[in-house]
XYZ file of C-alpha atoms in Angstrom:
492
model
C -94.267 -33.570 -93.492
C -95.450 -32.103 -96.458
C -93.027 -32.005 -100.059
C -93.000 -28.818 -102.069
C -93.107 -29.004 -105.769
C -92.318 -26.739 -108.530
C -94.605 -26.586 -111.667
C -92.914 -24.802 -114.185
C -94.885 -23.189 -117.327
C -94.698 -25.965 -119.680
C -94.184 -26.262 -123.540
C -97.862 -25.163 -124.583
C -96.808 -26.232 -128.332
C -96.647 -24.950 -132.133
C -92.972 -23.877 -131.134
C -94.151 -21.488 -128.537
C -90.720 -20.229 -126.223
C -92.579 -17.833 -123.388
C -96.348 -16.263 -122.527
C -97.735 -14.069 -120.215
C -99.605 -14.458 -117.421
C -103.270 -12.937 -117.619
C -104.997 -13.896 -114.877
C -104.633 -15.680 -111.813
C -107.089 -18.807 -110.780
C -105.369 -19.840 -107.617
C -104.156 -17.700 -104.859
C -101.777 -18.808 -102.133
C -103.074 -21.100 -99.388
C -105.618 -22.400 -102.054
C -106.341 -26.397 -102.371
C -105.735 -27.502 -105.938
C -106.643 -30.579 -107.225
C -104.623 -32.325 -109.708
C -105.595 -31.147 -113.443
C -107.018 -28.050 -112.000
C -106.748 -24.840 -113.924
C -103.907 -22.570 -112.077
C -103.432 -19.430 -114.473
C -104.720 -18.312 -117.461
C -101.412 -17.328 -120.119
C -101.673 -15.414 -123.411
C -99.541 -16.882 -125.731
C -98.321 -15.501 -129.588
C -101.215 -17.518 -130.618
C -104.197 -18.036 -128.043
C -105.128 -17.562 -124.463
C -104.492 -20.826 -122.519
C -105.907 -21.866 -119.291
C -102.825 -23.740 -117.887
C -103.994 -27.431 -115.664
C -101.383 -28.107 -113.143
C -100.390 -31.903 -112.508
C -99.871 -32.119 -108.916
C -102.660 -31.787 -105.793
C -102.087 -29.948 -102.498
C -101.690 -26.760 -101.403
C -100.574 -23.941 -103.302
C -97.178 -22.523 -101.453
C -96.123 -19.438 -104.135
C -96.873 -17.759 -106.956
C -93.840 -16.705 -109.561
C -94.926 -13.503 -111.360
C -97.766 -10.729 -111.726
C -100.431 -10.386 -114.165
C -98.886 -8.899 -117.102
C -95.553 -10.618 -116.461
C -93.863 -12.605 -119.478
C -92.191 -15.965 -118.938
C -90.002 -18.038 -120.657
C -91.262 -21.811 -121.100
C -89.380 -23.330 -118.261
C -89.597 -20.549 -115.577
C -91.491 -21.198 -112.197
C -95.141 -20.966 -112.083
C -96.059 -21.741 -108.777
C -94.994 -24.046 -105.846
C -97.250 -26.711 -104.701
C -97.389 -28.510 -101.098
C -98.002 -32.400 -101.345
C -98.855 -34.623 -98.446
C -101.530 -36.538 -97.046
C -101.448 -33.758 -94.371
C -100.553 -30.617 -95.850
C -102.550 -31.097 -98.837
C -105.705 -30.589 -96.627
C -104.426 -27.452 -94.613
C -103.839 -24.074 -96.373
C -99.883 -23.434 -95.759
C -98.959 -19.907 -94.598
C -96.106 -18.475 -96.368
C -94.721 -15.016 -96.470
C -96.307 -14.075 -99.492
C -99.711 -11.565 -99.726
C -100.798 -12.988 -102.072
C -100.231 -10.455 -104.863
C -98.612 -13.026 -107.160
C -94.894 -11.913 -107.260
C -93.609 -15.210 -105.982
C -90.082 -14.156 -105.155
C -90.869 -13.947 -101.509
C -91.453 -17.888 -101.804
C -87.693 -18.468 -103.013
C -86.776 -20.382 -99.992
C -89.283 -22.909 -100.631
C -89.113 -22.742 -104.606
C -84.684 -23.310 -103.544
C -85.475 -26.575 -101.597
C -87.293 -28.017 -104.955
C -84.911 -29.785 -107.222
C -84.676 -29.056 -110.676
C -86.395 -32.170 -111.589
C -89.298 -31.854 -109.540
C -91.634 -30.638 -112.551
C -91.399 -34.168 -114.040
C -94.590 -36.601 -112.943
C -97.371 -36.465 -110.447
C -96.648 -35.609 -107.165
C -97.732 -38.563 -104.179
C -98.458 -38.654 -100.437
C -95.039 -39.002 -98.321
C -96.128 -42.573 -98.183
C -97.066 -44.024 -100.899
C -96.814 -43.355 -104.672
C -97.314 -40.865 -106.820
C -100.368 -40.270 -108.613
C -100.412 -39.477 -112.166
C -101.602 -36.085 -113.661
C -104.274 -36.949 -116.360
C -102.935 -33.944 -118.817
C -100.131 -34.504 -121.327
C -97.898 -31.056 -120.346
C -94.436 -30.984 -122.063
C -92.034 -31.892 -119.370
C -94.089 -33.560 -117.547
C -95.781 -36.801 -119.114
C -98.538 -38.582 -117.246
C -96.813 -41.283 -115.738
C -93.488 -40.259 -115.212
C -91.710 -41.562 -111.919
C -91.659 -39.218 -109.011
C -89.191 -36.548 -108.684
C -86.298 -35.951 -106.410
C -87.889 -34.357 -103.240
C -86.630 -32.955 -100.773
C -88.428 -32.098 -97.267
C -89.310 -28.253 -97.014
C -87.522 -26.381 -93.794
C -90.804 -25.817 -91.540
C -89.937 -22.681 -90.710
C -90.494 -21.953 -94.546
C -93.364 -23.672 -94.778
C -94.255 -21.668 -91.634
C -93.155 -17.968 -92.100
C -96.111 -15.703 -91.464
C -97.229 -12.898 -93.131
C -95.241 -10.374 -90.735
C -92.435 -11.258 -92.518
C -92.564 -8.551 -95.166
C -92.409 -6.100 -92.820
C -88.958 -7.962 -91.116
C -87.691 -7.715 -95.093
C -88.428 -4.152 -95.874
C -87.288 -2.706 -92.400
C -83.748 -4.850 -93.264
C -83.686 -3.925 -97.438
C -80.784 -1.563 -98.254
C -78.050 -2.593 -95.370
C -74.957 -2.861 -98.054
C -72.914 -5.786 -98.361
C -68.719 -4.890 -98.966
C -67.523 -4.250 -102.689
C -65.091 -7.204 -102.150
C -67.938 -9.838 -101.941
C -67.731 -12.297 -105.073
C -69.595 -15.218 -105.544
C -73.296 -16.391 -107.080
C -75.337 -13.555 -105.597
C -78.279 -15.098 -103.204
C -81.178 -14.561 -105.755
C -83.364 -17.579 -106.827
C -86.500 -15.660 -108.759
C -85.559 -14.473 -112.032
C -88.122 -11.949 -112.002
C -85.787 -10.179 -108.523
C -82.990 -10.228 -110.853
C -84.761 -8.527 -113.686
C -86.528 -5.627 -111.213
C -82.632 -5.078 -110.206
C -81.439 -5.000 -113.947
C -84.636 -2.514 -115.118
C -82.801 0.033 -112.344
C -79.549 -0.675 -112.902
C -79.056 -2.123 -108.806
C -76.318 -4.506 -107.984
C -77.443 -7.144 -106.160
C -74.124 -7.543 -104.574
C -74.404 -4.668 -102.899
C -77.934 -5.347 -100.889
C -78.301 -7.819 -97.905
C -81.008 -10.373 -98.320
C -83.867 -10.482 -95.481
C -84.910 -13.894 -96.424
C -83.353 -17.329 -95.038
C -80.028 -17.710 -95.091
C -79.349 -14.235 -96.628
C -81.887 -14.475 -99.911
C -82.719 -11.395 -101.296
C -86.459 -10.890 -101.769
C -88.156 -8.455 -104.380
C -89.183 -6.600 -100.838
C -85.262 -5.996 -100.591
C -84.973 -4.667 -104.168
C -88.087 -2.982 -104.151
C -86.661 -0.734 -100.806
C -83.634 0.034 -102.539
C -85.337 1.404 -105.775
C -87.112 3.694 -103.456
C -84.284 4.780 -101.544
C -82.647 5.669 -104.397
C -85.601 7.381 -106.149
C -85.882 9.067 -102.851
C -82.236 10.356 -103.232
C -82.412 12.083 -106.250
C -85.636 13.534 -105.825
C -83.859 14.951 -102.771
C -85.500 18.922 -103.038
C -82.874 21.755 -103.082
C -81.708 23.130 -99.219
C -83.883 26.098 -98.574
C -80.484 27.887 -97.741
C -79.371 27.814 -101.498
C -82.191 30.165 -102.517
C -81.394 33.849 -101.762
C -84.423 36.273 -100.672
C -83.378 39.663 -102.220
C -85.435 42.328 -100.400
C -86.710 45.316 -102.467
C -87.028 49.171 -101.143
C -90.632 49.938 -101.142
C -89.876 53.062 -102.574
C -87.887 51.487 -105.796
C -90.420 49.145 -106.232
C -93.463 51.743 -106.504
C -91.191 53.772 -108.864
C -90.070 51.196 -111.644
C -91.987 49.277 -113.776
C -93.136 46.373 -112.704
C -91.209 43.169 -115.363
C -93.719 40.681 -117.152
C -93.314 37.153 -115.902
C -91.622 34.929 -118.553
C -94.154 31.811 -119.148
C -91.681 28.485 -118.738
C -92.633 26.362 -122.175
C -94.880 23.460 -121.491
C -92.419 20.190 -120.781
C -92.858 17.395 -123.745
C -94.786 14.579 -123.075
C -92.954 11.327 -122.221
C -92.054 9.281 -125.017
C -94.725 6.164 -125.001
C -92.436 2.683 -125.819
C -95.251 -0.167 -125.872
C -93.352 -4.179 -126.099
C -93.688 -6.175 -128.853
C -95.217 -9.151 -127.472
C -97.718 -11.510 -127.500
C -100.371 -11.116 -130.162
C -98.689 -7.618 -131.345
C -95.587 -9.113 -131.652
C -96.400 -12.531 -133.215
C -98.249 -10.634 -135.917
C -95.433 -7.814 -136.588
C -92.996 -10.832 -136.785
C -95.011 -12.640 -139.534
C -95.433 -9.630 -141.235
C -91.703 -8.389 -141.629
C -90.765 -12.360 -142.692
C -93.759 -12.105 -145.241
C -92.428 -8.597 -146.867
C -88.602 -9.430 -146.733
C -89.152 -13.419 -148.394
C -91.924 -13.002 -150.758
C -92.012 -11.217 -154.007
C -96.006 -10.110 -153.346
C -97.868 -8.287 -156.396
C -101.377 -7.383 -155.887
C -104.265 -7.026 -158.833
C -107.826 -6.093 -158.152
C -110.890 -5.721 -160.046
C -114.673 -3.916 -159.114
C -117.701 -6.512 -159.357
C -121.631 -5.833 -159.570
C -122.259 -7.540 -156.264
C -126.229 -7.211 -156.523
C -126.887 -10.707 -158.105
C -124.822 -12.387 -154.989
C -126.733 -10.237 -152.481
C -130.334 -11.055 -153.828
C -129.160 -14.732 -153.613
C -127.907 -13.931 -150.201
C -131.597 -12.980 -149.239
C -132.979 -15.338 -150.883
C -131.143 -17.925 -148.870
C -131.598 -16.678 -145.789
C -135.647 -15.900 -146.443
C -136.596 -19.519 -147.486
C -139.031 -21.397 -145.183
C -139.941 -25.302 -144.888
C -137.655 -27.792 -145.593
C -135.092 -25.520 -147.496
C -135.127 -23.372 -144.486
C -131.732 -23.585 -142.269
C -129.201 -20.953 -140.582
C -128.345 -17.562 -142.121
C -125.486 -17.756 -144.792
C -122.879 -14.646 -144.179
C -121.553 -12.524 -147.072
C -118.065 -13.886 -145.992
C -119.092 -17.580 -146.072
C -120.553 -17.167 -149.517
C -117.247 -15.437 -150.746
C -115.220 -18.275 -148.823
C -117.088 -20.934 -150.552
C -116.121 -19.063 -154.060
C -112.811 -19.179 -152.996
C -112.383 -22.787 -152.639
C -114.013 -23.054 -156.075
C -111.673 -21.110 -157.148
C -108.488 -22.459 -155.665
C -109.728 -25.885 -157.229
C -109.196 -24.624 -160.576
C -106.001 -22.498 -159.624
C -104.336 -25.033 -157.383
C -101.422 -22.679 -157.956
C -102.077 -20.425 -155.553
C -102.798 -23.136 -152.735
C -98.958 -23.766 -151.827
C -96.873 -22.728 -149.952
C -92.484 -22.536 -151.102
C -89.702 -24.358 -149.706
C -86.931 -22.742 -149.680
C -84.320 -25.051 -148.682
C -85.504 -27.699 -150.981
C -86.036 -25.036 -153.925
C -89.574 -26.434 -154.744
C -92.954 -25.241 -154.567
C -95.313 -27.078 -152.448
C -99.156 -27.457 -153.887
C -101.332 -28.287 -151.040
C -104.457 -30.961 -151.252
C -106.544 -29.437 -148.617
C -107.953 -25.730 -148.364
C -107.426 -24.671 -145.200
C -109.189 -21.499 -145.383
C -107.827 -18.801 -142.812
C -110.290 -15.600 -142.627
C -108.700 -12.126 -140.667
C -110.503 -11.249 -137.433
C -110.234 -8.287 -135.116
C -109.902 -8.164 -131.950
C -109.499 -6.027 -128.376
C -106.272 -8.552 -128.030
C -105.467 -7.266 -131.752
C -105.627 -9.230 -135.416
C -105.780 -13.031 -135.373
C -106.775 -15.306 -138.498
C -108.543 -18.695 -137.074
C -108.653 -21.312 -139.811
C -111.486 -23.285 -140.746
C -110.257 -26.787 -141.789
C -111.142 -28.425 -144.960
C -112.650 -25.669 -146.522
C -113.092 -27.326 -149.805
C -115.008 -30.454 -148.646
C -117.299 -28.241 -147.069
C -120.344 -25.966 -148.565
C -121.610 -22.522 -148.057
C -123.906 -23.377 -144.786
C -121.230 -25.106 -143.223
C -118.456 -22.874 -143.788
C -120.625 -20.265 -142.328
C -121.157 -22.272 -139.448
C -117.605 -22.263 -138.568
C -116.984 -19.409 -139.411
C -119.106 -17.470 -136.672
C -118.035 -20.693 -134.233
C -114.179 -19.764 -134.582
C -115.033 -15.558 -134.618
C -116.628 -16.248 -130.754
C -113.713 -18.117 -129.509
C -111.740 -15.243 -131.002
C -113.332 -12.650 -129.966
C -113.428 -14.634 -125.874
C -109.619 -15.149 -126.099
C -110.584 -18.794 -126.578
C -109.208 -19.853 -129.620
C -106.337 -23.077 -129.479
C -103.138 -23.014 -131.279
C -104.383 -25.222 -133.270
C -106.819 -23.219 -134.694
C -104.714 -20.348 -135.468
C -102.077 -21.879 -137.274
C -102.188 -24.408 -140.405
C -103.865 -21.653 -143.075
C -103.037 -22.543 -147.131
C -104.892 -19.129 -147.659
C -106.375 -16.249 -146.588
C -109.782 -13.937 -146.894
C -109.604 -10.965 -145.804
C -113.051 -8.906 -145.288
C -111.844 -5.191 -144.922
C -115.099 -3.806 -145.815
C -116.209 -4.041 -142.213
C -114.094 -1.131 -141.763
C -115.700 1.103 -144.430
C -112.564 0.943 -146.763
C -113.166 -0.003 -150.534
C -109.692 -1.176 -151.235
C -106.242 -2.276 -149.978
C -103.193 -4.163 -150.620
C -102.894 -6.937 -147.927
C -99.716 -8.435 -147.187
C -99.732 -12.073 -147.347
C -99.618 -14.661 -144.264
C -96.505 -15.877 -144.383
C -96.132 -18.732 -145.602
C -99.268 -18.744 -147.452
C -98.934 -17.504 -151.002
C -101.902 -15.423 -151.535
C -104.699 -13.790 -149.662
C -108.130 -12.404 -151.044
C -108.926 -9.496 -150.105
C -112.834 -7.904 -149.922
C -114.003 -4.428 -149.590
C -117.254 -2.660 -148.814
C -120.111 -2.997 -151.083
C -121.826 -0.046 -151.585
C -123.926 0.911 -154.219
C -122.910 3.372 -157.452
C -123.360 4.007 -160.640
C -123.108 0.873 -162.931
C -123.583 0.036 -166.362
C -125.897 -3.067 -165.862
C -127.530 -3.824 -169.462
C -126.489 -1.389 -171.520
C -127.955 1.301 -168.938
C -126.846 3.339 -166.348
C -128.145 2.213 -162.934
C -127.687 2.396 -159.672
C -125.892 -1.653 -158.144
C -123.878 -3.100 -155.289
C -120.512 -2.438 -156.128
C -117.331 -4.247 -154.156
C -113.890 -3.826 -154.866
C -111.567 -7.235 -154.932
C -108.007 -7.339 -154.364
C -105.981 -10.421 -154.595
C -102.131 -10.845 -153.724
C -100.040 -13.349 -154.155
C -96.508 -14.699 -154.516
C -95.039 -14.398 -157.925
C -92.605 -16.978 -157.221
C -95.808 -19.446 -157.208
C -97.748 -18.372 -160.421
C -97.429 -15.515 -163.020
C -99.543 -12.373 -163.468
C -102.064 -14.953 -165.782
C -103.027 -17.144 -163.106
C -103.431 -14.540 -160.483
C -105.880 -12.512 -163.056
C -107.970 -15.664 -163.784
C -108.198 -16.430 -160.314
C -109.398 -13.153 -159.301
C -111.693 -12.649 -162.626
C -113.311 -16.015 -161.533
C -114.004 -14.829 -158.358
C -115.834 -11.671 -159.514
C -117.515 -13.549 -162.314
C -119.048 -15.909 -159.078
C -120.358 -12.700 -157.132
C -121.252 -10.908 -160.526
C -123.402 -13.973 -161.416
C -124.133 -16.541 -158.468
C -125.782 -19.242 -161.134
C -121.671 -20.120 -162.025
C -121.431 -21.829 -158.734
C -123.923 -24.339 -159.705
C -121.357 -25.992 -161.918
C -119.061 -26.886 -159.398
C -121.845 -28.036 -156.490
């Protein structure tokens, strides 16, 4: 006889509490080998392709695309044995991901089945090759408990047994747990205000199924949408003769009904980032300076670079990996402004390494990869990583680790055809560089009036960390670099 067990989403790191599910891999009935990718989650940080530790067959799914869970809630239900794991299990589930219509077979899982590998009913368990929070590599088998064949066994009919049996009332004086194990039943009920003591559960032993709650929403959208008797309405029958002597009344045009207020959740990359930015505006005391720089000289080097043949000849160098290697030249003459504060301790923390973080747009919204060990690296290389890390961004492939770790941040706005702004710093970073278009105007370049490449720079930072002197020699070093390219040399 096959065992059921219950993978639950685990602890995908960097302090991460819930994610939602994007996309499937697995459907119900499918054969999963142990490690295999199951679903594909969107986390505050990245999109993660979660592996799950046990073989077999896949019994239920807990939750649609789109739906958020906690770390901790069900993923899916998997059917272990040397026989079962061969044979794809019917359930009474269609396969549309909702899960709740496994809950007798997620019930006979105890809550410590998501810990270890899952074995053969003979022998011993084997050990998932992935370290998942929760669930270890080697960890001894869980509690099992044999699944009720007729469970394992319920066809697909079933749904239409649940829905026929949905809103059959159960008496106000019931008390007790109510017979609900998914979560995500519960929630449906508590979105329409439905008490679940008051339906009768289709499933074994009296669960009630999202089919069950799903009925009763409908009945009662059904009641209120009820249409008004035709016998309410009076027909008031004119004379001809009246009507063909008075004037006839303009029609009175009903005004247009307002559109629906939108309300769009907080979550997952939108709400990681609007999170950040309120802590970043209510803890640090931000200023912002800026300054306009001749970019010309840095953009004939640019070319120059990028147009050499034979042995100097390598990949194109960016705009924003030349500007990210001024920064770190610049940071290692104003450590000041690579820290971070602590605020329990009271002390301001100066930071060896420059880990450079650079803003990035995406269709999932803004994210700011880091490229590691900025400062030991030059111009060619940070470019390198810099269009490696934009890909996986702009794929949804970017780790955790990736996204977090920054000491400070570039920001290229000019992509958007702005000149200036005022960024607001990554928290806990304490200052970001920010880089506008470059365009060309009117410039005094020699005592004449010509025509250059003109960018505006814009640097903020925290005031607790340096004063208004640091920040404007920072920032004039900076524009001195793109103003005259040959300063680099010193520091290379």
């Amino acid at each position: 006889m096959p065992q059921v067990f219950e993978f639950k989403l685990p602890d995908l790191g960097e302090g991460l509490t819930e994610a939602e599910i994007v996309r499937w891999l697995v459907e119900v009935g499918d054969v999963v080998a142990i490690d295999q990718p199951v679903v594909e989650v969107e986390t505050a940080k990245a999109m993660v392709e979660v592996p799950c530790p046990y073989g077999g067959v896949v019994t239920a799914r807990f939750g649609e695309e789109g739906t958020e869970l906690p770390v901790g809630a069900p993923l899916l239900t998997v059917a272990v044995g040397s026989e079962g794991a061969l044979e794809p299990v019917g359930l009474a589930d269609s396969g549309s991901g909702s899960g709740a219509e496994a809950g007798a077979v997620g019930s006979a899982v105890g809550p410590g089945a998501g810990s270890g590998g899952a074995g053969s009913g003979a022998g011993e368990a084997e050990a998932s090759g992935n370290v998942l929070v929760g669930y270890g590599t080697g960890a001894p088998v869980a509690r099992r408990r044999r699944v009720r064949p007729e469970a394992m066994a319920a066809p697909v009919a079933a749904h239409v047994t649940a829905t026929a049996a949905v809103s059959a009332a159960v008496p106000d004086t019931v008390q007790g747990p109510v017979a609900v194990v998914s979560p995500l039943v519960r929630k449906l009920a508590r979105q329409h205000g439905l008490d679940l003591r008051q339906l009768a559960g289709s499933g074994p032993d009296g669960l009630i199924l999202r089919a069950d709650v799903e009925s009763a929403i409908r009945a009662l959208t059904e009641g209120a949408a009820a249409p008004t008797p035709a016998s309410a309405v009076a027909a008031v029958s004119v004379p001809e003769s009246v009507s063909a002597v008075q004037p006839s009344v303009p029609s009175v045009a009903r005004p247009a009904a307002s559109p629906a207020v939108e309300r769009i959740p907080l979550r997952g990359v939108r709400g990681a980032v609007a999170d950040k930015l309120a802590r970043s505006r209510q803890e640090i005391p931000d200023a912002t300076c800026w300054v306009d720089a001749d970019a010309t000289e840095l953009m004939v080097a640019r070319s120059a670079m990028n147009s050499a043949g034979g042995p100097a000849a390598g990949p194109k160098v960016s705009v924003l990996a030349l500007l990210a290697r001024i920064c770190t030249a610049a940071l290692a003459r104003f450590p000041e402004l690579n820290s971070t504060v602590d605020l329990e301790a009271r002390e301001i923390v100066r930071l060896p390494e420059v880990h450079l973080g650079f803003a990035a747009q995406t269709e999932r919204g803004l994210v700011v990869p880091v490229v590691r060990d900025a400062q030991a690296r030059n111009a060619e290389s940070i470019g390198a990583e810099i269009a490696r890390l934009t890909e996986a961004a702009r794929t949804g492939r970017l780790t955790p680790a990736e996204l977090t770790g920054g000491t400070f941040t570039l920001n290229n706005y000019g992509v958007f055809g702005v000149d200036g702004s005022t960024p607001i710093i990554n928290h806990p970073e304490a200052a970001m560089l920010g880089v506008g278009r470059i365009v060309p105007k009117p410039w005094v370049h020699e005592g004449e009036l010509a025509v250059r490449q003109v960018v505006q720079l814009s640097l903020t930072f925290d005031h607790r960390v340096c004063d208004g002197g640091t920040a404007g020699g920072f920032l004039r070093y900076v524009a001195d670099c793109v103003e005259q390219p040959a300063v680099l040399l010193r520091t290379l």
